[in-house]
């Protein structure tokens, strides 16, 4: 079943042949002595690799015996062979034998041992080999090993697989889980009945994520199992995202206590990373737990152990408090009851084939079989009646375990009949017994090989029972094909199959080490993983009595309204930064600006509409102008009613009735605009604002300008001619006033056509630094510039009127109202000069709407009130309270009146020219109107006093 032609061998790397050549001498010595092996005869021989002993120290290849990982697993193979050989349906007429070797938990030592499996293919010269008595030995013919069961550690399997593939010997492991072994190009003859660590790593990642942990550390034993397991975990965590590795530490092969203490110190450098993923061998796990106790950090770490920890009590014996709360993983298994019965019935008498059983017996029962025993930690002797070596000429020759082991492998010219006298100890009665976790997989591995051989025998030897010639020379490649295609129910009742890479499907039980109801620490099954995770969180317990799931995160979650600023290179670590201003939390890592009409809600998780405000009637900003406007309206109506009532009286007539009514209408509109400016904006209100905003002032100042212009022209014309100026009649005055007003109306019409009135919500006006105080202002679509332009024409009229008032300031007050008009215009200019800086100075204020509206309306109210008070209130006072003064004056000629006014004006400026202060001249009351030419027109005095 091995390649025999040179063509097959020529394709292998030359480096491997160099290794084989270098180990030929070792192979010879192994054949002759081979003290660490078990040989069972059979038609077909299976190799076996088991860590019967731990790694040796101080240069020794092997250390103490491993009861569970070594003897239990080895006996599981022997048990499986017994079951198969006694099964008439499986491999009928074919007996399976075995050659079992001890790897001593060391890959290099296992490589030397595994060369035993290829002895049949290596030609050796043994002419110089002699027994201890000088006679040539009788060699047992090297058996062909058709397949190998093992090894346990991944590093050992990798080393052995590189040799076995050269000779095309299939290998089925019962415990090696390194992802590296899934590479079918490098390890094409390797298969395993346990799932690879890539599945286990995926299960670990799922556990970590379910717990809400995102910051973990890893610890690995040096070698393929630990390093590749952690590598798979890190790779899957990177692909899954949201998981960061705080520390990734390695336990060296030749470790010391200081190495474990250093690892714990390094783990404590990142105290937030409480969860620790551990891919390590038993002794390394114990070293870590011991270091945890020495550092007084029991309960701090949250261990997640791989299948090498599994549910073993030996790993944590004496360290239960440090392991409390640990979550461990183990390929889904079941207790094989038949093996328990078999193993507990093993004694020194019925288990002679296991050359290490005596050593196990001493360790298991803590006793010595003989004084030469290597066990030095006890003086108690086992209850053994005798150990005999019966030779042909000796009935009872004492022997030692080493003599027994030699006799199992090499039979020289003297024959021996070996025998043990049975003791009284019993496994499971006088010692604790618990089936080791990988027993099931050892049995499944042996059965997988047996089923493959069975199927191959059926195909190659259809008409023959037993091993036929074609099967003898079939080769390992053909057997591998049958191995990969087997499918049967294993010892746990689950199907045993292999994928194209030789891996078993991923099925895991999840354990947690915790206290049961009797306060006894146990491994409790808390869930399963079969491609998806099923975990019973309510059944879990945590160290130090913690009730909630402990945290293992780099950074605590940010509060609502805060974004994560990720630390470079560590996506699980961040700083929390608040979303400020008008930003809201868009996702965990970013803030976004709300829309222009929105502001962030209270917790900044979204945006909400900015509240809309307008100037309310009950606002203090509105109450004052409204109150002034109402007083002004009442006063204006009173004045207008008085004038209408006394329309034909001299004072009313002398005031210029037509222009007075026009002026009072403008004053009334100036008061009315207050209500239009405060009313809730809509298209109608906005239209009225555009119309009446400047119209009231335009009407008022157009009328006043017409009056002052008339006075100015009359007196200027009187200096030059006795003829009155043109366009001073009431009709002309109304025409001039109307033409001035029409300019304002024309501008408003153009404004309507270019930019139709509309309402808008201004969100910028009151967009304060604090978004909670932001408000949208409902207002008409009128800008500050448009307001000034609308009032600009009226201001122009006001300024022009003021200029005329200044020019006519020298006219005596007895003849006209130029001075009251002048005082009115001076006061009005002061009001509007104060208005402009207030209006524009508050353009950036949060209270802009209120300040500007109030300022504008009050300014207009004051302007109207000044004109009403100075021009009309004195007349109303005379009309009502002094009617005796409201009588018609004597008529004088135009020239006489103008001459008298001129003389009065001059004399008022030169009081020193007249003695005794006689500055006044008589009003020419005795002038005879008949002395003027008939053509001269008489002008009443009242017509000049406006």
PDB file of C-alpha atoms in Angstrom, residues 373-646:
ATOM      1  CA  UNK A 373       9.593   2.586  40.374  1.00  0.00           C
ATOM      2  CA  UNK A 374      10.256   6.096  39.163  1.00  0.00           C
ATOM      3  CA  UNK A 375       7.395   7.453  41.224  1.00  0.00           C
ATOM      4  CA  UNK A 376       9.005   9.258  44.124  1.00  0.00           C
ATOM      5  CA  UNK A 377       6.172  11.338  45.585  1.00  0.00           C
ATOM      6  CA  UNK A 378       4.705   8.415  47.544  1.00  0.00           C
ATOM      7  CA  UNK A 379       5.954   5.476  49.573  1.00  0.00           C
ATOM      8  CA  UNK A 380       2.667   3.554  49.438  1.00  0.00           C
ATOM      9  CA  UNK A 381       2.942   0.283  47.572  1.00  0.00           C
ATOM     10  CA  UNK A 382       0.305  -0.996  45.240  1.00  0.00           C
ATOM     11  CA  UNK A 383      -1.515  -4.189  46.252  1.00  0.00           C
ATOM     12  CA  UNK A 384       0.248  -6.420  43.723  1.00  0.00           C
ATOM     13  CA  UNK A 385       0.940 -10.065  44.514  1.00  0.00           C
ATOM     14  CA  UNK A 386       3.789 -10.538  42.085  1.00  0.00           C
ATOM     15  CA  UNK A 387       5.420  -9.678  38.840  1.00  0.00           C
ATOM     16  CA  UNK A 388       7.045 -12.614  37.099  1.00  0.00           C
ATOM     17  CA  UNK A 389       9.083 -13.310  33.976  1.00  0.00           C
ATOM     18  CA  UNK A 390       8.902 -17.009  33.110  1.00  0.00           C
ATOM     19  CA  UNK A 391      11.795 -18.169  30.970  1.00  0.00           C
ATOM     20  CA  UNK A 392      12.429 -21.713  29.701  1.00  0.00           C
ATOM     21  CA  UNK A 393      14.694 -22.481  32.629  1.00  0.00           C
ATOM     22  CA  UNK A 394      13.188 -20.131  35.210  1.00  0.00           C
ATOM     23  CA  UNK A 395       9.806 -20.338  36.835  1.00  0.00           C
ATOM     24  CA  UNK A 396       9.731 -17.051  38.678  1.00  0.00           C
ATOM     25  CA  UNK A 397      12.314 -14.528  37.536  1.00  0.00           C
ATOM     26  CA  UNK A 398      11.657 -10.998  38.753  1.00  0.00           C
ATOM     27  CA  UNK A 399      11.440  -8.381  36.046  1.00  0.00           C
ATOM     28  CA  UNK A 400      11.299  -4.649  35.775  1.00  0.00           C
ATOM     29  CA  UNK A 401       9.031  -2.492  33.649  1.00  0.00           C
ATOM     30  CA  UNK A 402      11.930  -1.696  31.341  1.00  0.00           C
ATOM     31  CA  UNK A 403      12.636  -5.409  30.845  1.00  0.00           C
ATOM     32  CA  UNK A 404       8.966  -5.894  30.084  1.00  0.00           C
ATOM     33  CA  UNK A 405       8.959  -3.099  27.568  1.00  0.00           C
ATOM     34  CA  UNK A 406      12.041  -4.483  25.817  1.00  0.00           C
ATOM     35  CA  UNK A 407      10.503  -7.898  25.619  1.00  0.00           C
ATOM     36  CA  UNK A 408       7.434  -6.537  23.879  1.00  0.00           C
ATOM     37  CA  UNK A 409       9.481  -5.345  20.921  1.00  0.00           C
ATOM     38  CA  UNK A 410      12.532  -7.569  20.626  1.00  0.00           C
ATOM     39  CA  UNK A 411      12.513 -11.296  21.147  1.00  0.00           C
ATOM     40  CA  UNK A 412      16.007 -12.690  21.262  1.00  0.00           C
ATOM     41  CA  UNK A 413      16.938 -16.351  21.342  1.00  0.00           C
ATOM     42  CA  UNK A 414      15.526 -16.781  24.846  1.00  0.00           C
ATOM     43  CA  UNK A 415      11.739 -16.830  25.047  1.00  0.00           C
ATOM     44  CA  UNK A 416       9.726 -15.238  27.857  1.00  0.00           C
ATOM     45  CA  UNK A 417       6.264 -15.759  29.193  1.00  0.00           C
ATOM     46  CA  UNK A 418       5.258 -12.502  30.830  1.00  0.00           C
ATOM     47  CA  UNK A 419       2.682 -12.253  33.584  1.00  0.00           C
ATOM     48  CA  UNK A 420       1.330  -9.939  36.262  1.00  0.00           C
ATOM     49  CA  UNK A 421      -0.174 -10.983  39.527  1.00  0.00           C
ATOM     50  CA  UNK A 422      -3.431  -9.039  39.825  1.00  0.00           C
ATOM     51  CA  UNK A 423      -3.833  -6.380  42.566  1.00  0.00           C
ATOM     52  CA  UNK A 424      -6.900  -5.242  44.435  1.00  0.00           C
ATOM     53  CA  UNK A 425      -7.245  -1.626  43.151  1.00  0.00           C
ATOM     54  CA  UNK A 426     -10.094  -0.871  40.747  1.00  0.00           C
ATOM     55  CA  UNK A 427     -10.445   2.090  38.348  1.00  0.00           C
ATOM     56  CA  UNK A 428     -13.467   4.199  39.190  1.00  0.00           C
ATOM     57  CA  UNK A 429     -13.749   2.684  42.654  1.00  0.00           C
ATOM     58  CA  UNK A 430     -10.407   3.312  44.272  1.00  0.00           C
ATOM     59  CA  UNK A 431      -9.712   6.322  42.064  1.00  0.00           C
ATOM     60  CA  UNK A 432     -11.652   9.048  40.338  1.00  0.00           C
ATOM     61  CA  UNK A 433     -12.565   8.307  36.763  1.00  0.00           C
ATOM     62  CA  UNK A 434     -14.113  10.570  34.135  1.00  0.00           C
ATOM     63  CA  UNK A 435     -14.014   9.798  30.454  1.00  0.00           C
ATOM     64  CA  UNK A 436     -11.645  12.128  28.612  1.00  0.00           C
ATOM     65  CA  UNK A 437     -13.289  14.426  26.064  1.00  0.00           C
ATOM     66  CA  UNK A 438     -11.537  13.129  22.940  1.00  0.00           C
ATOM     67  CA  UNK A 439     -12.262   9.419  23.523  1.00  0.00           C
ATOM     68  CA  UNK A 440     -15.253   9.575  21.210  1.00  0.00           C
ATOM     69  CA  UNK A 441     -13.157  11.080  18.414  1.00  0.00           C
ATOM     70  CA  UNK A 442     -10.413   8.476  18.767  1.00  0.00           C
ATOM     71  CA  UNK A 443     -13.026   5.771  18.341  1.00  0.00           C
ATOM     72  CA  UNK A 444     -14.573   7.603  15.365  1.00  0.00           C
ATOM     73  CA  UNK A 445     -11.140   7.976  13.739  1.00  0.00           C
ATOM     74  CA  UNK A 446     -10.460   4.246  14.003  1.00  0.00           C
ATOM     75  CA  UNK A 447     -13.926   3.406  12.694  1.00  0.00           C
ATOM     76  CA  UNK A 448     -13.498   5.878   9.801  1.00  0.00           C
ATOM     77  CA  UNK A 449     -10.326   4.026   8.777  1.00  0.00           C
ATOM     78  CA  UNK A 450     -12.086   0.698   9.187  1.00  0.00           C
ATOM     79  CA  UNK A 451     -15.091   1.754   7.074  1.00  0.00           C
ATOM     80  CA  UNK A 452     -12.786   3.053   4.352  1.00  0.00           C
ATOM     81  CA  UNK A 453     -10.877  -0.276   4.313  1.00  0.00           C
ATOM     82  CA  UNK A 454     -14.156  -2.153   4.322  1.00  0.00           C
ATOM     83  CA  UNK A 455     -15.500  -0.220   1.316  1.00  0.00           C
ATOM     84  CA  UNK A 456     -12.217  -0.617  -0.540  1.00  0.00           C
ATOM     85  CA  UNK A 457     -12.169  -4.370   0.141  1.00  0.00           C
ATOM     86  CA  UNK A 458     -15.702  -4.684  -1.210  1.00  0.00           C
ATOM     87  CA  UNK A 459     -14.761  -2.858  -4.406  1.00  0.00           C
ATOM     88  CA  UNK A 460     -11.373  -4.448  -5.008  1.00  0.00           C
ATOM     89  CA  UNK A 461     -12.083  -7.947  -3.696  1.00  0.00           C
ATOM     90  CA  UNK A 462     -15.759  -8.521  -4.544  1.00  0.00           C
ATOM     91  CA  UNK A 463     -15.467 -12.297  -4.754  1.00  0.00           C
ATOM     92  CA  UNK A 464     -12.943 -12.842  -1.993  1.00  0.00           C
ATOM     93  CA  UNK A 465     -12.998 -12.434   1.749  1.00  0.00           C
ATOM     94  CA  UNK A 466     -10.007 -11.009   3.554  1.00  0.00           C
ATOM     95  CA  UNK A 467      -7.192  -9.037   2.016  1.00  0.00           C
ATOM     96  CA  UNK A 468      -6.713  -9.781  -1.671  1.00  0.00           C
ATOM     97  CA  UNK A 469      -3.641  -9.053  -3.779  1.00  0.00           C
ATOM     98  CA  UNK A 470      -5.211  -6.060  -5.498  1.00  0.00           C
ATOM     99  CA  UNK A 471      -6.030  -4.515  -2.138  1.00  0.00           C
ATOM    100  CA  UNK A 472      -2.485  -5.279  -0.944  1.00  0.00           C
ATOM    101  CA  UNK A 473      -1.030  -3.153  -3.713  1.00  0.00           C
ATOM    102  CA  UNK A 474      -3.789  -0.555  -3.978  1.00  0.00           C
ATOM    103  CA  UNK A 475      -1.772   2.288  -2.451  1.00  0.00           C
ATOM    104  CA  UNK A 476      -2.547   5.102  -0.065  1.00  0.00           C
ATOM    105  CA  UNK A 477      -4.139   7.367  -2.665  1.00  0.00           C
ATOM    106  CA  UNK A 478      -6.940   4.931  -3.271  1.00  0.00           C
ATOM    107  CA  UNK A 479      -7.496   4.420   0.440  1.00  0.00           C
ATOM    108  CA  UNK A 480      -7.589   8.216   0.905  1.00  0.00           C
ATOM    109  CA  UNK A 481     -10.361   8.403  -1.660  1.00  0.00           C
ATOM    110  CA  UNK A 482     -12.420   5.925   0.357  1.00  0.00           C
ATOM    111  CA  UNK A 483     -11.652   7.766   3.610  1.00  0.00           C
ATOM    112  CA  UNK A 484     -12.956  11.057   2.233  1.00  0.00           C
ATOM    113  CA  UNK A 485     -16.178   9.425   1.066  1.00  0.00           C
ATOM    114  CA  UNK A 486     -17.118   7.545   4.266  1.00  0.00           C
ATOM    115  CA  UNK A 487     -20.345   8.420   6.045  1.00  0.00           C
ATOM    116  CA  UNK A 488     -21.551   6.564   9.091  1.00  0.00           C
ATOM    117  CA  UNK A 489     -23.020   7.216  12.519  1.00  0.00           C
ATOM    118  CA  UNK A 490     -20.229   7.648  15.016  1.00  0.00           C
ATOM    119  CA  UNK A 491     -20.001   6.616  18.640  1.00  0.00           C
ATOM    120  CA  UNK A 492     -21.979   9.721  19.715  1.00  0.00           C
ATOM    121  CA  UNK A 493     -24.793   9.010  17.263  1.00  0.00           C
ATOM    122  CA  UNK A 494     -23.788  11.888  14.974  1.00  0.00           C
ATOM    123  CA  UNK A 495     -22.701  11.369  11.401  1.00  0.00           C
ATOM    124  CA  UNK A 496     -18.993  11.151  10.622  1.00  0.00           C
ATOM    125  CA  UNK A 497     -18.110  12.736   7.285  1.00  0.00           C
ATOM    126  CA  UNK A 498     -15.243  14.668   5.701  1.00  0.00           C
ATOM    127  CA  UNK A 499     -15.274  17.615   3.328  1.00  0.00           C
ATOM    128  CA  UNK A 500     -12.922  18.007   0.388  1.00  0.00           C
ATOM    129  CA  UNK A 501     -10.158  19.246   2.721  1.00  0.00           C
ATOM    130  CA  UNK A 502     -10.567  16.298   5.076  1.00  0.00           C
ATOM    131  CA  UNK A 503     -12.256  18.358   7.802  1.00  0.00           C
ATOM    132  CA  UNK A 504     -15.203  17.271   9.907  1.00  0.00           C
ATOM    133  CA  UNK A 505     -18.249  19.555  10.181  1.00  0.00           C
ATOM    134  CA  UNK A 506     -18.259  22.112  12.975  1.00  0.00           C
ATOM    135  CA  UNK A 507     -20.350  21.010  15.943  1.00  0.00           C
ATOM    136  CA  UNK A 508     -19.455  22.324  19.380  1.00  0.00           C
ATOM    137  CA  UNK A 509     -20.761  22.219  22.900  1.00  0.00           C
ATOM    138  CA  UNK A 510     -20.199  25.365  24.943  1.00  0.00           C
ATOM    139  CA  UNK A 511     -19.394  25.035  28.637  1.00  0.00           C
ATOM    140  CA  UNK A 512     -19.024  27.420  31.524  1.00  0.00           C
ATOM    141  CA  UNK A 513     -17.161  26.580  34.668  1.00  0.00           C
ATOM    142  CA  UNK A 514     -19.506  27.559  37.474  1.00  0.00           C
ATOM    143  CA  UNK A 515     -20.965  26.547  40.814  1.00  0.00           C
ATOM    144  CA  UNK A 516     -23.920  24.183  40.826  1.00  0.00           C
ATOM    145  CA  UNK A 517     -26.761  24.247  43.348  1.00  0.00           C
ATOM    146  CA  UNK A 518     -24.597  22.271  45.763  1.00  0.00           C
ATOM    147  CA  UNK A 519     -21.830  24.901  45.550  1.00  0.00           C
ATOM    148  CA  UNK A 520     -19.639  22.448  43.685  1.00  0.00           C
ATOM    149  CA  UNK A 521     -17.720  23.751  40.663  1.00  0.00           C
ATOM    150  CA  UNK A 522     -18.668  21.974  37.438  1.00  0.00           C
ATOM    151  CA  UNK A 523     -18.557  22.445  33.701  1.00  0.00           C
ATOM    152  CA  UNK A 524     -22.122  23.232  32.695  1.00  0.00           C
ATOM    153  CA  UNK A 525     -23.330  23.055  29.105  1.00  0.00           C
ATOM    154  CA  UNK A 526     -24.699  26.504  28.300  1.00  0.00           C
ATOM    155  CA  UNK A 527     -25.137  26.276  24.552  1.00  0.00           C
ATOM    156  CA  UNK A 528     -24.151  24.856  21.197  1.00  0.00           C
ATOM    157  CA  UNK A 529     -22.603  26.075  17.982  1.00  0.00           C
ATOM    158  CA  UNK A 530     -23.470  24.432  14.677  1.00  0.00           C
ATOM    159  CA  UNK A 531     -22.780  27.138  12.108  1.00  0.00           C
ATOM    160  CA  UNK A 532     -24.902  29.436  14.305  1.00  0.00           C
ATOM    161  CA  UNK A 533     -24.611  30.196  18.015  1.00  0.00           C
ATOM    162  CA  UNK A 534     -27.216  29.157  20.549  1.00  0.00           C
ATOM    163  CA  UNK A 535     -26.333  30.360  24.040  1.00  0.00           C
ATOM    164  CA  UNK A 536     -28.457  30.368  27.192  1.00  0.00           C
ATOM    165  CA  UNK A 537     -27.372  33.593  28.832  1.00  0.00           C
ATOM    166  CA  UNK A 538     -29.748  33.178  31.740  1.00  0.00           C
ATOM    167  CA  UNK A 539     -27.839  30.087  32.882  1.00  0.00           C
ATOM    168  CA  UNK A 540     -24.466  31.777  32.991  1.00  0.00           C
ATOM    169  CA  UNK A 541     -22.601  32.864  36.130  1.00  0.00           C
ATOM    170  CA  UNK A 542     -19.831  35.419  36.411  1.00  0.00           C
ATOM    171  CA  UNK A 543     -16.844  35.906  38.735  1.00  0.00           C
ATOM    172  CA  UNK A 544     -17.151  37.869  41.966  1.00  0.00           C
ATOM    173  CA  UNK A 545     -20.919  37.491  41.977  1.00  0.00           C
ATOM    174  CA  UNK A 546     -21.507  39.884  39.076  1.00  0.00           C
ATOM    175  CA  UNK A 547     -25.151  39.694  38.031  1.00  0.00           C
ATOM    176  CA  UNK A 548     -24.899  41.406  34.657  1.00  0.00           C
ATOM    177  CA  UNK A 549     -22.660  40.387  31.785  1.00  0.00           C
ATOM    178  CA  UNK A 550     -19.257  41.940  32.541  1.00  0.00           C
ATOM    179  CA  UNK A 551     -17.960  44.441  30.036  1.00  0.00           C
ATOM    180  CA  UNK A 552     -14.834  44.081  27.956  1.00  0.00           C
ATOM    181  CA  UNK A 553     -14.759  47.169  25.793  1.00  0.00           C
ATOM    182  CA  UNK A 554     -12.086  49.687  24.929  1.00  0.00           C
ATOM    183  CA  UNK A 555     -14.413  52.664  25.220  1.00  0.00           C
ATOM    184  CA  UNK A 556     -17.784  53.030  26.840  1.00  0.00           C
ATOM    185  CA  UNK A 557     -20.715  53.836  24.540  1.00  0.00           C
ATOM    186  CA  UNK A 558     -21.147  57.498  23.765  1.00  0.00           C
ATOM    187  CA  UNK A 559     -24.182  59.287  25.078  1.00  0.00           C
ATOM    188  CA  UNK A 560     -26.985  60.195  22.741  1.00  0.00           C
ATOM    189  CA  UNK A 561     -26.081  63.214  20.697  1.00  0.00           C
ATOM    190  CA  UNK A 562     -22.388  62.318  20.697  1.00  0.00           C
ATOM    191  CA  UNK A 563     -20.345  60.848  17.885  1.00  0.00           C
ATOM    192  CA  UNK A 564     -17.433  58.462  18.086  1.00  0.00           C
ATOM    193  CA  UNK A 565     -14.043  59.766  17.035  1.00  0.00           C
ATOM    194  CA  UNK A 566     -12.241  56.529  16.274  1.00  0.00           C
ATOM    195  CA  UNK A 567      -8.677  56.130  17.485  1.00  0.00           C
ATOM    196  CA  UNK A 568      -6.418  55.532  14.517  1.00  0.00           C
ATOM    197  CA  UNK A 569      -5.706  51.834  14.060  1.00  0.00           C
ATOM    198  CA  UNK A 570      -8.163  50.781  16.788  1.00  0.00           C
ATOM    199  CA  UNK A 571     -11.720  50.841  15.441  1.00  0.00           C
ATOM    200  CA  UNK A 572     -13.082  49.710  18.831  1.00  0.00           C
ATOM    201  CA  UNK A 573     -11.542  52.623  20.715  1.00  0.00           C
ATOM    202  CA  UNK A 574     -12.898  56.105  20.398  1.00  0.00           C
ATOM    203  CA  UNK A 575     -13.379  59.467  22.029  1.00  0.00           C
ATOM    204  CA  UNK A 576     -16.878  60.872  22.384  1.00  0.00           C
ATOM    205  CA  UNK A 577     -17.491  64.275  20.846  1.00  0.00           C
ATOM    206  CA  UNK A 578     -20.834  66.097  21.150  1.00  0.00           C
ATOM    207  CA  UNK A 579     -22.704  67.160  18.053  1.00  0.00           C
ATOM    208  CA  UNK A 580     -22.848  70.902  18.573  1.00  0.00           C
ATOM    209  CA  UNK A 581     -24.637  73.810  16.969  1.00  0.00           C
ATOM    210  CA  UNK A 582     -27.328  72.740  14.538  1.00  0.00           C
ATOM    211  CA  UNK A 583     -25.865  69.250  14.107  1.00  0.00           C
ATOM    212  CA  UNK A 584     -27.538  66.003  15.037  1.00  0.00           C
ATOM    213  CA  UNK A 585     -26.145  62.489  15.465  1.00  0.00           C
ATOM    214  CA  UNK A 586     -26.462  60.936  12.012  1.00  0.00           C
ATOM    215  CA  UNK A 587     -24.821  57.659  13.013  1.00  0.00           C
ATOM    216  CA  UNK A 588     -22.294  56.441  15.553  1.00  0.00           C
ATOM    217  CA  UNK A 589     -19.364  58.186  13.925  1.00  0.00           C
ATOM    218  CA  UNK A 590     -20.749  61.307  12.310  1.00  0.00           C
ATOM    219  CA  UNK A 591     -22.847  64.370  12.930  1.00  0.00           C
ATOM    220  CA  UNK A 592     -24.818  66.117  10.211  1.00  0.00           C
ATOM    221  CA  UNK A 593     -26.270  69.577   9.897  1.00  0.00           C
ATOM    222  CA  UNK A 594     -30.024  69.867  10.143  1.00  0.00           C
ATOM    223  CA  UNK A 595     -31.923  71.330   7.206  1.00  0.00           C
ATOM    224  CA  UNK A 596     -32.208  75.121   7.177  1.00  0.00           C
ATOM    225  CA  UNK A 597     -35.755  74.976   8.580  1.00  0.00           C
ATOM    226  CA  UNK A 598     -34.929  72.410  11.264  1.00  0.00           C
ATOM    227  CA  UNK A 599     -32.988  72.278  14.511  1.00  0.00           C
ATOM    228  CA  UNK A 600     -31.812  69.266  16.561  1.00  0.00           C
ATOM    229  CA  UNK A 601     -34.175  67.732  19.069  1.00  0.00           C
ATOM    230  CA  UNK A 602     -33.427  67.578  22.776  1.00  0.00           C
ATOM    231  CA  UNK A 603     -31.157  64.501  22.601  1.00  0.00           C
ATOM    232  CA  UNK A 604     -29.759  65.368  19.173  1.00  0.00           C
ATOM    233  CA  UNK A 605     -30.811  62.106  17.582  1.00  0.00           C
ATOM    234  CA  UNK A 606     -32.700  63.854  14.837  1.00  0.00           C
ATOM    235  CA  UNK A 607     -34.089  67.163  13.684  1.00  0.00           C
ATOM    236  CA  UNK A 608     -37.412  68.818  14.281  1.00  0.00           C
ATOM    237  CA  UNK A 609     -39.062  71.872  12.691  1.00  0.00           C
ATOM    238  CA  UNK A 610     -37.981  75.250  14.018  1.00  0.00           C
ATOM    239  CA  UNK A 611     -40.996  76.920  15.679  1.00  0.00           C
ATOM    240  CA  UNK A 612     -42.568  79.742  13.665  1.00  0.00           C
ATOM    241  CA  UNK A 613     -43.138  83.080  15.390  1.00  0.00           C
ATOM    242  CA  UNK A 614     -44.594  86.457  14.451  1.00  0.00           C
ATOM    243  CA  UNK A 615     -45.218  89.687  16.275  1.00  0.00           C
ATOM    244  CA  UNK A 616     -48.198  88.946  18.496  1.00  0.00           C
ATOM    245  CA  UNK A 617     -50.735  91.551  19.524  1.00  0.00           C
ATOM    246  CA  UNK A 618     -50.144  90.824  23.196  1.00  0.00           C
ATOM    247  CA  UNK A 619     -46.385  91.294  22.895  1.00  0.00           C
ATOM    248  CA  UNK A 620     -44.913  94.332  24.688  1.00  0.00           C
ATOM    249  CA  UNK A 621     -43.247  95.169  21.374  1.00  0.00           C
ATOM    250  CA  UNK A 622     -46.718  95.565  19.855  1.00  0.00           C
ATOM    251  CA  UNK A 623     -48.691  97.008  22.767  1.00  0.00           C
ATOM    252  CA  UNK A 624     -46.806 100.335  22.885  1.00  0.00           C
ATOM    253  CA  UNK A 625     -47.087 101.230  19.158  1.00  0.00           C
ATOM    254  CA  UNK A 626     -50.689 100.028  19.063  1.00  0.00           C
ATOM    255  CA  UNK A 627     -51.537 102.195  22.057  1.00  0.00           C
ATOM    256  CA  UNK A 628     -49.894 105.238  20.452  1.00  0.00           C
ATOM    257  CA  UNK A 629     -51.598 104.514  17.159  1.00  0.00           C
ATOM    258  CA  UNK A 630     -55.020 104.268  18.791  1.00  0.00           C
ATOM    259  CA  UNK A 631     -54.502 107.591  20.579  1.00  0.00           C
ATOM    260  CA  UNK A 632     -53.355 109.146  17.320  1.00  0.00           C
ATOM    261  CA  UNK A 633     -56.318 107.772  15.400  1.00  0.00           C
ATOM    262  CA  UNK A 634     -58.746 109.096  18.002  1.00  0.00           C
ATOM    263  CA  UNK A 635     -57.040 112.498  17.971  1.00  0.00           C
ATOM    264  CA  UNK A 636     -56.989 112.591  14.167  1.00  0.00           C
ATOM    265  CA  UNK A 637     -60.655 111.689  13.936  1.00  0.00           C
ATOM    266  CA  UNK A 638     -61.422 114.329  16.571  1.00  0.00           C
ATOM    267  CA  UNK A 639     -59.505 116.991  14.652  1.00  0.00           C
ATOM    268  CA  UNK A 640     -61.087 115.981  11.379  1.00  0.00           C
ATOM    269  CA  UNK A 641     -64.561 115.970  12.924  1.00  0.00           C
ATOM    270  CA  UNK A 642     -63.918 119.413  14.439  1.00  0.00           C
ATOM    271  CA  UNK A 643     -62.795 120.788  11.092  1.00  0.00           C
ATOM    272  CA  UNK A 644     -65.788 119.298   9.367  1.00  0.00           C
ATOM    273  CA  UNK A 645     -68.093 120.704  12.042  1.00  0.00           C
ATOM    274  CA  UNK A 646     -66.535 124.164  11.783  1.00  0.00           C
TER     275      UNK A 646
END
